[in-house]
Short mmCIF file of C-alpha atoms and ligand atoms in Angstrom, two decimals:
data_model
loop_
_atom_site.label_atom_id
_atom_site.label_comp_id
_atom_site.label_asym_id
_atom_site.label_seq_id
_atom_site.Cartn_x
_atom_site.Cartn_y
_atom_site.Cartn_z
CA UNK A 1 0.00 0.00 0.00
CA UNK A 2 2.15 2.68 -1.32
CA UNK A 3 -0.30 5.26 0.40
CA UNK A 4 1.38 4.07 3.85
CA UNK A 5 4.41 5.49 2.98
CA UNK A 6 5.53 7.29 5.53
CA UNK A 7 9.13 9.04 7.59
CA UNK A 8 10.38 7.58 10.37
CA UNK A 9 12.55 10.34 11.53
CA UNK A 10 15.77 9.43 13.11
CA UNK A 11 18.28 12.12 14.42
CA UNK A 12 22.03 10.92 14.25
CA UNK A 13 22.52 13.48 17.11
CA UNK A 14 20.25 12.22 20.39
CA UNK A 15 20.78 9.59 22.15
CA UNK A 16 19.05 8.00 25.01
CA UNK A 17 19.24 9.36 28.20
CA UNK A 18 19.83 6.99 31.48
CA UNK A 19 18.11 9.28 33.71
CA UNK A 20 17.30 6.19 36.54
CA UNK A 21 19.89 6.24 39.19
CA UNK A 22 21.72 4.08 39.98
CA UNK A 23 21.08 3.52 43.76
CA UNK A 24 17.82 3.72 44.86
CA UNK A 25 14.40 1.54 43.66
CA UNK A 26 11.70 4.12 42.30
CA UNK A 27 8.53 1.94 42.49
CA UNK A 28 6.47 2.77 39.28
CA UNK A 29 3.50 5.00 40.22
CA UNK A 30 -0.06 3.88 38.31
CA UNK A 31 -0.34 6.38 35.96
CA UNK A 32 -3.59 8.80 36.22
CA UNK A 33 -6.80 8.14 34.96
CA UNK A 34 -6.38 11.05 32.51
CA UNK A 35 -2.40 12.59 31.17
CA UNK A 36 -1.48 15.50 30.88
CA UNK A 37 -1.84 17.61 27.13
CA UNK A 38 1.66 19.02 26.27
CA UNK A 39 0.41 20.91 23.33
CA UNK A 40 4.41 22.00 23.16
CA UNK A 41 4.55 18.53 21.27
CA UNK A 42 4.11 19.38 17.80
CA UNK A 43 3.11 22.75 16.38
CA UNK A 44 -0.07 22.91 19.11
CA UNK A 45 -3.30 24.73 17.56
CA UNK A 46 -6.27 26.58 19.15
CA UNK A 47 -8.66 23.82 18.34
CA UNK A 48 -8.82 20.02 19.57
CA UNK A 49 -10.69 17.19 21.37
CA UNK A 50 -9.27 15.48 24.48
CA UNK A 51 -9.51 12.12 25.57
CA UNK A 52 -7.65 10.39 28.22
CA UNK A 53 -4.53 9.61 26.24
CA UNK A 54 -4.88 11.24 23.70
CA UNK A 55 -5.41 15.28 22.11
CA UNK A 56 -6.69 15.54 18.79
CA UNK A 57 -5.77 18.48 16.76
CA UNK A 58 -7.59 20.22 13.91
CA UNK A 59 -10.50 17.61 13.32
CA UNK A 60 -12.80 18.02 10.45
CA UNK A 61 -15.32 18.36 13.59
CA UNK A 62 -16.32 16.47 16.39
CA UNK A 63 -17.44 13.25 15.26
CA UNK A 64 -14.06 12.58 12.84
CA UNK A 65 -12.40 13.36 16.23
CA UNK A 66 -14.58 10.99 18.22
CA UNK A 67 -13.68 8.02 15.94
CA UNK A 68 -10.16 8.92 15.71
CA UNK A 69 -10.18 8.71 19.28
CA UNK A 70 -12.16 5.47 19.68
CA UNK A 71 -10.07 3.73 17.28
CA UNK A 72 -6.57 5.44 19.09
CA UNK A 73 -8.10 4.49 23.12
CA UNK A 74 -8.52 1.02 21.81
CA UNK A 75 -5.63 0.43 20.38
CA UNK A 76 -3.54 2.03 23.62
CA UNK A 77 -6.40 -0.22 25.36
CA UNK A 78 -5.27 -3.24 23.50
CA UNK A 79 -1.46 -2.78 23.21
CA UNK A 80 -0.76 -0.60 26.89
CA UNK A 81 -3.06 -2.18 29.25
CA UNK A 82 -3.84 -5.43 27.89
CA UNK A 83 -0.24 -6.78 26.07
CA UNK A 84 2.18 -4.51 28.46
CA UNK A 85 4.11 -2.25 26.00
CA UNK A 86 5.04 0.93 27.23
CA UNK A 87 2.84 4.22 27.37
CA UNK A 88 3.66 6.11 24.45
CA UNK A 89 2.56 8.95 27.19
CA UNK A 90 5.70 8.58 28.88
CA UNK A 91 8.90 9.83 27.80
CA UNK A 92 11.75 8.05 25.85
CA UNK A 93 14.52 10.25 27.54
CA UNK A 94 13.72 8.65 30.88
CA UNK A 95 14.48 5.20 31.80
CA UNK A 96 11.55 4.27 34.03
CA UNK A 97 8.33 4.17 34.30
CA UNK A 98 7.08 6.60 36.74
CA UNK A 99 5.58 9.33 34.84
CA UNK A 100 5.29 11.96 34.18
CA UNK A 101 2.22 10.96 31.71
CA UNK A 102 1.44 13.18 28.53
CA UNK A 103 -1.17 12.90 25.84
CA UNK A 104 -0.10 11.64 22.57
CA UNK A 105 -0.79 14.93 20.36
CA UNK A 106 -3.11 13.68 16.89
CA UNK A 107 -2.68 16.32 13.98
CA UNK A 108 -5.03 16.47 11.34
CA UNK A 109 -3.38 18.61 8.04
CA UNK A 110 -4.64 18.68 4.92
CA UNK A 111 -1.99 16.95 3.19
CA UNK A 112 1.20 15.36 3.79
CA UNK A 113 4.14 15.23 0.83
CA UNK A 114 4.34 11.64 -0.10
CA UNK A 115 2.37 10.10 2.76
CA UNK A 116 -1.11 9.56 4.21
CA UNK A 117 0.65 10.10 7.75
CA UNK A 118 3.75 10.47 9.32
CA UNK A 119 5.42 10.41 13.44
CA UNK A 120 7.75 12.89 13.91
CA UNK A 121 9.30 13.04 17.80
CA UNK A 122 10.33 16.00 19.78
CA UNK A 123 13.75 14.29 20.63
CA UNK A 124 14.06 17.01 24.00
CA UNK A 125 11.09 15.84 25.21
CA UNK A 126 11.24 12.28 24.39
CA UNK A 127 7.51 12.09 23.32
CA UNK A 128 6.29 11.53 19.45
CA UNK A 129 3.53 13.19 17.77
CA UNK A 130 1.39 11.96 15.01
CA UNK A 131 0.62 13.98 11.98
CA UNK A 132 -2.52 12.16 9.88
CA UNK A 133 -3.94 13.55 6.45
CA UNK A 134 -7.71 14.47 6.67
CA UNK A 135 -8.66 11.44 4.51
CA UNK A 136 -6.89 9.29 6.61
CA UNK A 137 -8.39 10.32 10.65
CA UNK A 138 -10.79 6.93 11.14
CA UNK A 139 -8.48 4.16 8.92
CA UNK A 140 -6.47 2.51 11.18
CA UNK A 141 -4.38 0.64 8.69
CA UNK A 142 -2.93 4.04 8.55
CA UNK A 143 -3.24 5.89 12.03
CA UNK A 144 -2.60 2.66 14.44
CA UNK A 145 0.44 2.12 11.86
CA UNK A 146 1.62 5.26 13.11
CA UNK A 147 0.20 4.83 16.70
CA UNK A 148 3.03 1.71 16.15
CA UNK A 149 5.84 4.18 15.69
CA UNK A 150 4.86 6.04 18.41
CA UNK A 151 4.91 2.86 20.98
CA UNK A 152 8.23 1.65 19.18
CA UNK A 153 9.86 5.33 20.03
CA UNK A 154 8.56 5.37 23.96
CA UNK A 155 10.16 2.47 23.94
CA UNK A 156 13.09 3.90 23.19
CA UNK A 157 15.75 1.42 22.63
CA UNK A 158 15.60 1.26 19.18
CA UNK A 159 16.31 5.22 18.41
CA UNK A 160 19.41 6.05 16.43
CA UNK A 161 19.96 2.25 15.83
CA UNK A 162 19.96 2.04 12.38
CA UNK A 163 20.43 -1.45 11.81
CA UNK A 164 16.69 -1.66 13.43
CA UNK A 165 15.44 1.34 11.14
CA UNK A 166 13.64 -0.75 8.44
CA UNK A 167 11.80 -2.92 11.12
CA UNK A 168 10.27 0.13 12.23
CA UNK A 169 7.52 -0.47 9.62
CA UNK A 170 7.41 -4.07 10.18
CA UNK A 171 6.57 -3.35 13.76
CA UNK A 172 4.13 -0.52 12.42
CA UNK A 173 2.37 -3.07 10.25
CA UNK A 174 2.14 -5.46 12.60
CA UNK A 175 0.69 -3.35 15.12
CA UNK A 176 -1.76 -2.07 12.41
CA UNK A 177 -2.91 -5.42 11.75
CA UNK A 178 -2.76 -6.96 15.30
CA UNK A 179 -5.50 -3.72 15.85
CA UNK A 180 -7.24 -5.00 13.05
CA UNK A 181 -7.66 -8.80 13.44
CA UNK A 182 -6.48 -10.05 16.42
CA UNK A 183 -8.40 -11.90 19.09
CA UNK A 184 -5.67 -10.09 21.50
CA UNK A 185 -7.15 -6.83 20.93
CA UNK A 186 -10.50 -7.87 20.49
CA UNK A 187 -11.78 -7.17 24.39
CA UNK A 188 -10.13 -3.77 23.55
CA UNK A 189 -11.76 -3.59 20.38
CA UNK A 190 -15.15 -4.34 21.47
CA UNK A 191 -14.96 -2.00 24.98
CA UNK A 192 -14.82 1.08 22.44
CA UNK A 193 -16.64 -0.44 19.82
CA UNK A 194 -14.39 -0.70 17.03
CA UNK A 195 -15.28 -3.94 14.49
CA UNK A 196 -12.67 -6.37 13.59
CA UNK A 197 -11.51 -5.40 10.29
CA UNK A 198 -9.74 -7.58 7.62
CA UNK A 199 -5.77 -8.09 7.19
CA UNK A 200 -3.62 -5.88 5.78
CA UNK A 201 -1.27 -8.30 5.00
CA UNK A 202 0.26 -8.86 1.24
CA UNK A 203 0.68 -12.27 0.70
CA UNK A 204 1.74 -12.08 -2.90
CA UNK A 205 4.88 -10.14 -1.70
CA UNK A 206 5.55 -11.85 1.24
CA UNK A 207 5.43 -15.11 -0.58
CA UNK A 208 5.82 -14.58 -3.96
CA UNK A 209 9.00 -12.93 -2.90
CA UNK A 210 10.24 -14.78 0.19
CA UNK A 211 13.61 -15.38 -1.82
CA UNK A 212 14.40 -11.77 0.08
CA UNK A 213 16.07 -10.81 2.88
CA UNK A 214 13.32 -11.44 5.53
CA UNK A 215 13.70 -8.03 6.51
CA UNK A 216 14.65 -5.81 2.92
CA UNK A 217 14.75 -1.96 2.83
CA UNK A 218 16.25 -1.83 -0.75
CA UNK A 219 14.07 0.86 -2.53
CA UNK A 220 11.68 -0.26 -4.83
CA UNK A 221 12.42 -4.47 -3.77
CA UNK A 222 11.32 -3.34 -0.34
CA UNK A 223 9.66 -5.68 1.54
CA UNK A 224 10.10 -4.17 5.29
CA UNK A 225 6.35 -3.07 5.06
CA UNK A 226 5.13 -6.96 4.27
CA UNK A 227 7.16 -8.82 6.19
CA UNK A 228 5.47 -8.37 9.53
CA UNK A 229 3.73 -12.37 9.64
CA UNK A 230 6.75 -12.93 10.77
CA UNK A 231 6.03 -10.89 13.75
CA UNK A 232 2.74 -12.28 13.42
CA UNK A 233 4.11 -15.52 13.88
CA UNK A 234 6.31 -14.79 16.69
CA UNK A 235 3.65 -13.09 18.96
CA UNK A 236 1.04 -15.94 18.11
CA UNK A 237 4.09 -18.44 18.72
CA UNK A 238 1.79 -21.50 16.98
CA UNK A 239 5.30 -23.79 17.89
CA UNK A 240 5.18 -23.07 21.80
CA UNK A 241 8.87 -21.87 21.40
CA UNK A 242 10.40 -20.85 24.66
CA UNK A 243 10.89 -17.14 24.85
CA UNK A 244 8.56 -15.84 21.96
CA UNK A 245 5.03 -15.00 22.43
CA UNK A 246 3.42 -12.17 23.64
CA UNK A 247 6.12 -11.32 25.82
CA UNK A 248 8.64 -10.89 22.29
CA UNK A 249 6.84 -7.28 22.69
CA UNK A 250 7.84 -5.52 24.33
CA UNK A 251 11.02 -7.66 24.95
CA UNK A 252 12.50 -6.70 21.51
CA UNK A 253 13.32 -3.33 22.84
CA UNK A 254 14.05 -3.83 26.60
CA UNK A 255 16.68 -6.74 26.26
CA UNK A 256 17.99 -4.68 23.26
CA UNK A 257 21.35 -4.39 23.82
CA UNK A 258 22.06 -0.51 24.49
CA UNK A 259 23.70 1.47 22.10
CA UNK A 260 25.29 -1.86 19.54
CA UNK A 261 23.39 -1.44 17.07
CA UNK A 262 22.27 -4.97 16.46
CA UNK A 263 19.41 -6.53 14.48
CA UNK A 264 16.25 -7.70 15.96
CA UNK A 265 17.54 -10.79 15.11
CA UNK A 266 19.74 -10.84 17.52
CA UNK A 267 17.56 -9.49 20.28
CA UNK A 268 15.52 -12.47 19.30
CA UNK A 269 18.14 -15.24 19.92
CA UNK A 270 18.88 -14.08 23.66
CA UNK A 271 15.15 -14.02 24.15
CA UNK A 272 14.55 -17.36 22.83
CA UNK A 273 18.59 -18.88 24.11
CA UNK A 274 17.44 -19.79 27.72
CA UNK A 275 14.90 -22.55 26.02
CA UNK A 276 17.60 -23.82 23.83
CA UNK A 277 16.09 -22.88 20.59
CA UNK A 278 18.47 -21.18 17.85
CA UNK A 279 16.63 -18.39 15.82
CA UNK A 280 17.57 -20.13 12.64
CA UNK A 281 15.00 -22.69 13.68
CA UNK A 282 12.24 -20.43 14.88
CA UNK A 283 12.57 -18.59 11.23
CA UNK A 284 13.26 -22.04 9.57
CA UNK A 285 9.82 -22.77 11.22
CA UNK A 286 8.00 -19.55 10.35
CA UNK A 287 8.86 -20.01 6.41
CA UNK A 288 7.35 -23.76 6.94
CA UNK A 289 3.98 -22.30 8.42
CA UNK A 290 3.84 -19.85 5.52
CA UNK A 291 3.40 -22.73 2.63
CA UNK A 292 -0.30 -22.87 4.02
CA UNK A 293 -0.01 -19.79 5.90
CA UNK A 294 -0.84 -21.67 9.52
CA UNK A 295 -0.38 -18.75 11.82
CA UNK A 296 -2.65 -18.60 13.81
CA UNK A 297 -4.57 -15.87 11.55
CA UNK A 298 -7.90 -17.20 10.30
CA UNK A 299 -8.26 -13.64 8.19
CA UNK A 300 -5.06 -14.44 6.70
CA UNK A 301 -5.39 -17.71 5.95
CA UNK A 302 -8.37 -16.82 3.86
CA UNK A 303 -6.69 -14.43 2.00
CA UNK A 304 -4.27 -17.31 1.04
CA UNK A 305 -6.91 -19.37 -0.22
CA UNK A 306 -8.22 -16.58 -2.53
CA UNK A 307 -4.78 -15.20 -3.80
CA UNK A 308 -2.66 -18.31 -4.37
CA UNK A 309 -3.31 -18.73 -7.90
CA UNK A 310 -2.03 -16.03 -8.30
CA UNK A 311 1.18 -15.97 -5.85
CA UNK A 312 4.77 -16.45 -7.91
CA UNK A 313 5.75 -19.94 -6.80
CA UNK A 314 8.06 -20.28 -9.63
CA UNK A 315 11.40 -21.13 -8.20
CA UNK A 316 12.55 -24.12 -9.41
CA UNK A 317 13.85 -25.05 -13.23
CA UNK A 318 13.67 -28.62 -14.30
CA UNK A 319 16.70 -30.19 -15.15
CA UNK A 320 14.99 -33.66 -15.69
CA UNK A 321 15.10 -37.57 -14.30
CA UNK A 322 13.59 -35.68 -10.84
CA UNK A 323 16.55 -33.03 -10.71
CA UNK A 324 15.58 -29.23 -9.78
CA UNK A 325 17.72 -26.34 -9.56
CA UNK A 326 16.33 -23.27 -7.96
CA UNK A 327 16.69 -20.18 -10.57
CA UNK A 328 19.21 -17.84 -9.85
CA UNK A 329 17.13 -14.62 -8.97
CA UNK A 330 15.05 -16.73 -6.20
CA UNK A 331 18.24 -17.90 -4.71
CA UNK A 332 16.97 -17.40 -0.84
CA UNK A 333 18.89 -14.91 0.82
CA UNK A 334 19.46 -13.93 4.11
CA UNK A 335 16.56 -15.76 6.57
CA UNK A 336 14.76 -16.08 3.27
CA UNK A 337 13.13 -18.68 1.61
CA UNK A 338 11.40 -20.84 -1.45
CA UNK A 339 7.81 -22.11 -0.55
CA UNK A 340 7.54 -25.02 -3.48
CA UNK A 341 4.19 -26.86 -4.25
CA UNK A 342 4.37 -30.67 -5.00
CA UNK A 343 2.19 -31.81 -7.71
CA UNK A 344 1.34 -35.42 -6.76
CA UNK A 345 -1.11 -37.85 -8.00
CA UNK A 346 -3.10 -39.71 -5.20
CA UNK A 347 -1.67 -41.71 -2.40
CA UNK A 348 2.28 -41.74 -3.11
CA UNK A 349 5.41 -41.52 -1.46
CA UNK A 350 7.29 -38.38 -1.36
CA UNK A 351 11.15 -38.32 -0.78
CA UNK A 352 12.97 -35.12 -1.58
CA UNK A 353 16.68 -34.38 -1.13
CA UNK A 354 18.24 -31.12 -1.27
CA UNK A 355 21.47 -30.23 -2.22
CA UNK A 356 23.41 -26.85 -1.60
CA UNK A 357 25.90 -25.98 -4.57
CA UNK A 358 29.06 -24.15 -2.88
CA UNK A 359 28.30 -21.89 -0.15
CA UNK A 360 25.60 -21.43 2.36
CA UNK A 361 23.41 -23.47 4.97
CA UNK A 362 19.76 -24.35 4.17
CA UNK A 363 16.95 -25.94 6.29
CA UNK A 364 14.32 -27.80 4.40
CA UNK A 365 11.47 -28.83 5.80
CA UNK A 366 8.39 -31.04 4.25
CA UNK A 367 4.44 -29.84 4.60
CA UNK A 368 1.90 -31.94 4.60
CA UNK A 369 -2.14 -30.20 4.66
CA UNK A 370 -4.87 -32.59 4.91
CA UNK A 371 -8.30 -31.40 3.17
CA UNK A 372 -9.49 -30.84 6.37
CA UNK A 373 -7.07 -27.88 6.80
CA UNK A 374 -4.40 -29.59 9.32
CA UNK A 375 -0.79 -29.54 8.34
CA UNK A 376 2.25 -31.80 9.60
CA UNK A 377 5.53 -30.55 9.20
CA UNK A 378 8.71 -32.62 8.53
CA UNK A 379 11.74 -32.36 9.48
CA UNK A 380 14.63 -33.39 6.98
CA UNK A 381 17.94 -34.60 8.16
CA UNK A 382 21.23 -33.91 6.29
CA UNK A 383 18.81 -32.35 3.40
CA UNK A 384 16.76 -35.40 2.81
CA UNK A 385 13.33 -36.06 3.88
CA UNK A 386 10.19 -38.47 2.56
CA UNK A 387 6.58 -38.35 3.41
CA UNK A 388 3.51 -40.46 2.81
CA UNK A 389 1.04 -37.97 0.93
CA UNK A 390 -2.71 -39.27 0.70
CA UNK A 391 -5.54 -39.08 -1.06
CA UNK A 392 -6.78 -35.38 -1.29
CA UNK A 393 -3.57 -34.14 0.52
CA UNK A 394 -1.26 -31.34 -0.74
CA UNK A 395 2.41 -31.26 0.06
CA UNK A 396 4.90 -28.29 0.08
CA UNK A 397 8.59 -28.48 -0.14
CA UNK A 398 10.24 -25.23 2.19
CA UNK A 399 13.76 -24.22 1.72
CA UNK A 400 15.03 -21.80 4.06
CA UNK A 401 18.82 -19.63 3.95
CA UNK A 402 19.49 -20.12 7.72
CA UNK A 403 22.95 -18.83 7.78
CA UNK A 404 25.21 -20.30 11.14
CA UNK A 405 25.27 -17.18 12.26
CA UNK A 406 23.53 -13.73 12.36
CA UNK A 407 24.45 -10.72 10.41
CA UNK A 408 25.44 -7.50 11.90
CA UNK A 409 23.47 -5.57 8.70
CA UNK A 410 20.95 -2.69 7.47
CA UNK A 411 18.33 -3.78 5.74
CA UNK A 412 18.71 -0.24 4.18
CA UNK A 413 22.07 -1.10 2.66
CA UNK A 414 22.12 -4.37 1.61
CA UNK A 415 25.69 -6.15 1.09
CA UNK A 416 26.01 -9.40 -0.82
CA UNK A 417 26.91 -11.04 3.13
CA UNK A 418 23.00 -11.12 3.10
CA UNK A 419 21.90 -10.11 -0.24
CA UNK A 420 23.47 -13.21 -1.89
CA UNK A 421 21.46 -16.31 -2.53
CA UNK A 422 22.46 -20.22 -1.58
CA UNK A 423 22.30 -22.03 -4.93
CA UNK A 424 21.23 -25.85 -4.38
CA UNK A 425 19.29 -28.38 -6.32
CA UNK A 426 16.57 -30.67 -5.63
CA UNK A 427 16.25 -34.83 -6.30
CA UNK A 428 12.04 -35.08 -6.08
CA UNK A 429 10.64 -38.90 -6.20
CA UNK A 430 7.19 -39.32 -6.29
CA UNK A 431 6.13 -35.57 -7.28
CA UNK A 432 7.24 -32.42 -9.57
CA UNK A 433 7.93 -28.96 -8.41
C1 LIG B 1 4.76 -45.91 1.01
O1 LIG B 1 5.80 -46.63 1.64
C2 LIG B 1 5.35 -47.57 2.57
C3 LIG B 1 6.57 -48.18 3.27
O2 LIG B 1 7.53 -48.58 2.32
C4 LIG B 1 4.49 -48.64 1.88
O3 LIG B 1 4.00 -49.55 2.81
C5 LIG B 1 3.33 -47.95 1.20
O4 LIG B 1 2.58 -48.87 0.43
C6 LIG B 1 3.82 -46.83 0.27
N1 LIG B 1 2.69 -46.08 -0.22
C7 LIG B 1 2.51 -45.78 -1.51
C8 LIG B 1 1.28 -45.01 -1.82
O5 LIG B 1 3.28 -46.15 -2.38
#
């Protein structure tokens, strides 16, 4: 949705203040029923509509304001109160939670270059602001997007880090559509009575193109606004993996490791190291779970069924007697993948065997769906893997680049360390590709 577009704005001069002392234990006060406006946030105005957490500037009139503010309450409902993430009412420059609180300051303009909305921050202050075209006050696909930027900056961690700078939108997206469709925002949803709304995901990108770097900021390629299932996937933690879940949120940011400039990736891998799970597994398992996009997402999952005749599965060339070699451009790259439909023929015996040519680690896994909707996953050892496939059953080879270690990279400035695809080939027995 190119009208999404929007700045993250990042200064290369602040940086985060420690302002918690050292000795001493403040014990967080509840913040108040209703924060305080700081209309200093932004360029203020003579005209807005309060609520308790947030102050909306410039509405069209009162009732564009009131659903702006339904939508925004439920969301901070949903994502604040309900999942834990921190009050985008507190600042950034501080390093605890005990107030003080401030309104989140909504601006309506008339038009924004480039952009239906954007989040700008007052980097003194340590609070964000978010500026929303008039078309855009009541979509939240657009304003809880931003509403995602401003949780991501109160959370503070991530500022200035720009090898986190693309997975601002992820997180942005994911927020959006975690608003949207998610039966973990829908008490907050239905206490300000805001309807479940359908998925903003793009599956056609996300898998048609999964050969990418899971996380991409190359302009025009991009694919840091689609590739948030795999947040999805994380938060909804279908695999019961140790360490992700809920609690990824807003873990991501607080066992970021200050000032290194890391990936999330690597945030990830602490979170997840105590249960003895490596991350190449959890995204060698997230890839597997997109071939029939089981996720936990019943919206999305629908949209799969609609759009897949249409998604690019076309990574494989033939090269006869049962041998495949994936094409060159669909290579996966870094944490990327190939999703590859079997074509069997009734009941038969599947046995597949990949091969990498030269460099590179893969993990391929075999997926099984049933008609009835369940899918098994298999697990190949030393590249080679077979499965019974019945009657009525579809089955899904997965490749996945899982690299032995993590990348120190911006997904902004790709190199070819993660912008360089593992060449391998296939032996198939008992299906094509
Ligand atoms: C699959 O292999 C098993 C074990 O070798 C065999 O019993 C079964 O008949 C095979 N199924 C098909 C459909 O060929």
């Amino acid at each position: 949705m190119k009208t999404l577009t929007q700045i993250v704005s990042l200064s290369a001069v602040s940086t985060l203040v420690d302002a918690l002392p050292s000795t001493g234990v403040l014990i967080p006060r509840a913040p108040p029923s209703d924060f305080t406006p700081n209309p200093n946030v932004g360029p203020g105005g003579s005209r807005w509509k309060d609520s308790p957490h947030f102050r909306i500037y410039g509405a069209t009139n009162d009732a564009v304001a009131d659903r702006t503010i339904a939508m925004l309450e439920a969301a901070y409902n949903c994502f604040v109160d309900d999942l834990g993430w921190r009050s985008p009412g507190l600042s950034f420059r501080q390093d605890h939670d005990n107030g003080p609180w401030h309104k989140l300051n909504v601006y309506q303009l008339e038009t924004l270059p480039g952009a239906a909305a954007n989040t700008p921050t007052d980097l003194n202050r340590g609070l964000a602001w978010l500026n929303v075209a008039k078309t855009w006050m009541t979509e939240p696909g657009v304003v809880v997007h931003e509403f995602g930027h401003a949780l991501t900056y109160s959370a503070g961690w991530w500022i200035d880090q720009y090898r986190t700078g693309a997975w601002w939108e992820t997180v942005a997206n994911f927020v959006a559509d975690t608003y949207l469709t998610s039966p973990h925002c829908a008490p907050a949803r239905a206490k300000y009575n805001q309807p479940e709304g359908n998925t903003i995901m793009e599956l056609k990108k996300v898998i048609g193109d999964s050969f990418q770097v899971i996380v991409d900021g190359t302009v025009n390629t991009a694919n840091h606004y689609q590739a948030f299932p795999f947040l999805t996937y994380l938060h909804n933690n279908p695999d019961q993996i140790q360490g992700l879940g809920t609690s990824i949120f807003p873990g991501v940011w607080t066992q970021y490791k200050r000032y290194s400039d890391e990936t999330p990736l690597h945030v990830l891998e602490r979170l997840i190291a105590p249960g003895g799970t490596k991350i190449q597994t959890v995204v060698a398992k997230y890839w597997a779970r997109m071939a029939f996009v089981d996720i936990n997402h019943p919206k999305a999952q629908t949209m799969w069924r609609s759009q897949r005749s249409q998604i690019n599965y076309a990574n494989l060339d033939n090269q006869g007697s049962g041998r495949w070699r994936v094409k060159s451009a669909r290579r996966p790259r870094y944490m990327g993948a190939n999703i590859i439909p079997l074509k069997t023929n009734g009941a038969v015996n599947v046995s597949v065997t990949v091969t990498v040519s030269g460099a590179g680690r893969l993990t391929p896994t075999l997926v099984v769906r049933q008609a009835s909707g369940a899918v098994r996953y298999i697990e190949m050892v030393s590249g080679s893997g077979n499965v019974a496939v019945g009657n009525g059953e579809e089955a899904m080879l997965v490749v996945v680049n899982t690299p032995a270690n993590l990348v120190l990279f911006d997904p902004f400035k790709l190199t070819a360390e993660t912008n360089t695809g593992v060449d391998y080939t296939v032996q198939i027995v008992g299906a094509t590709a």
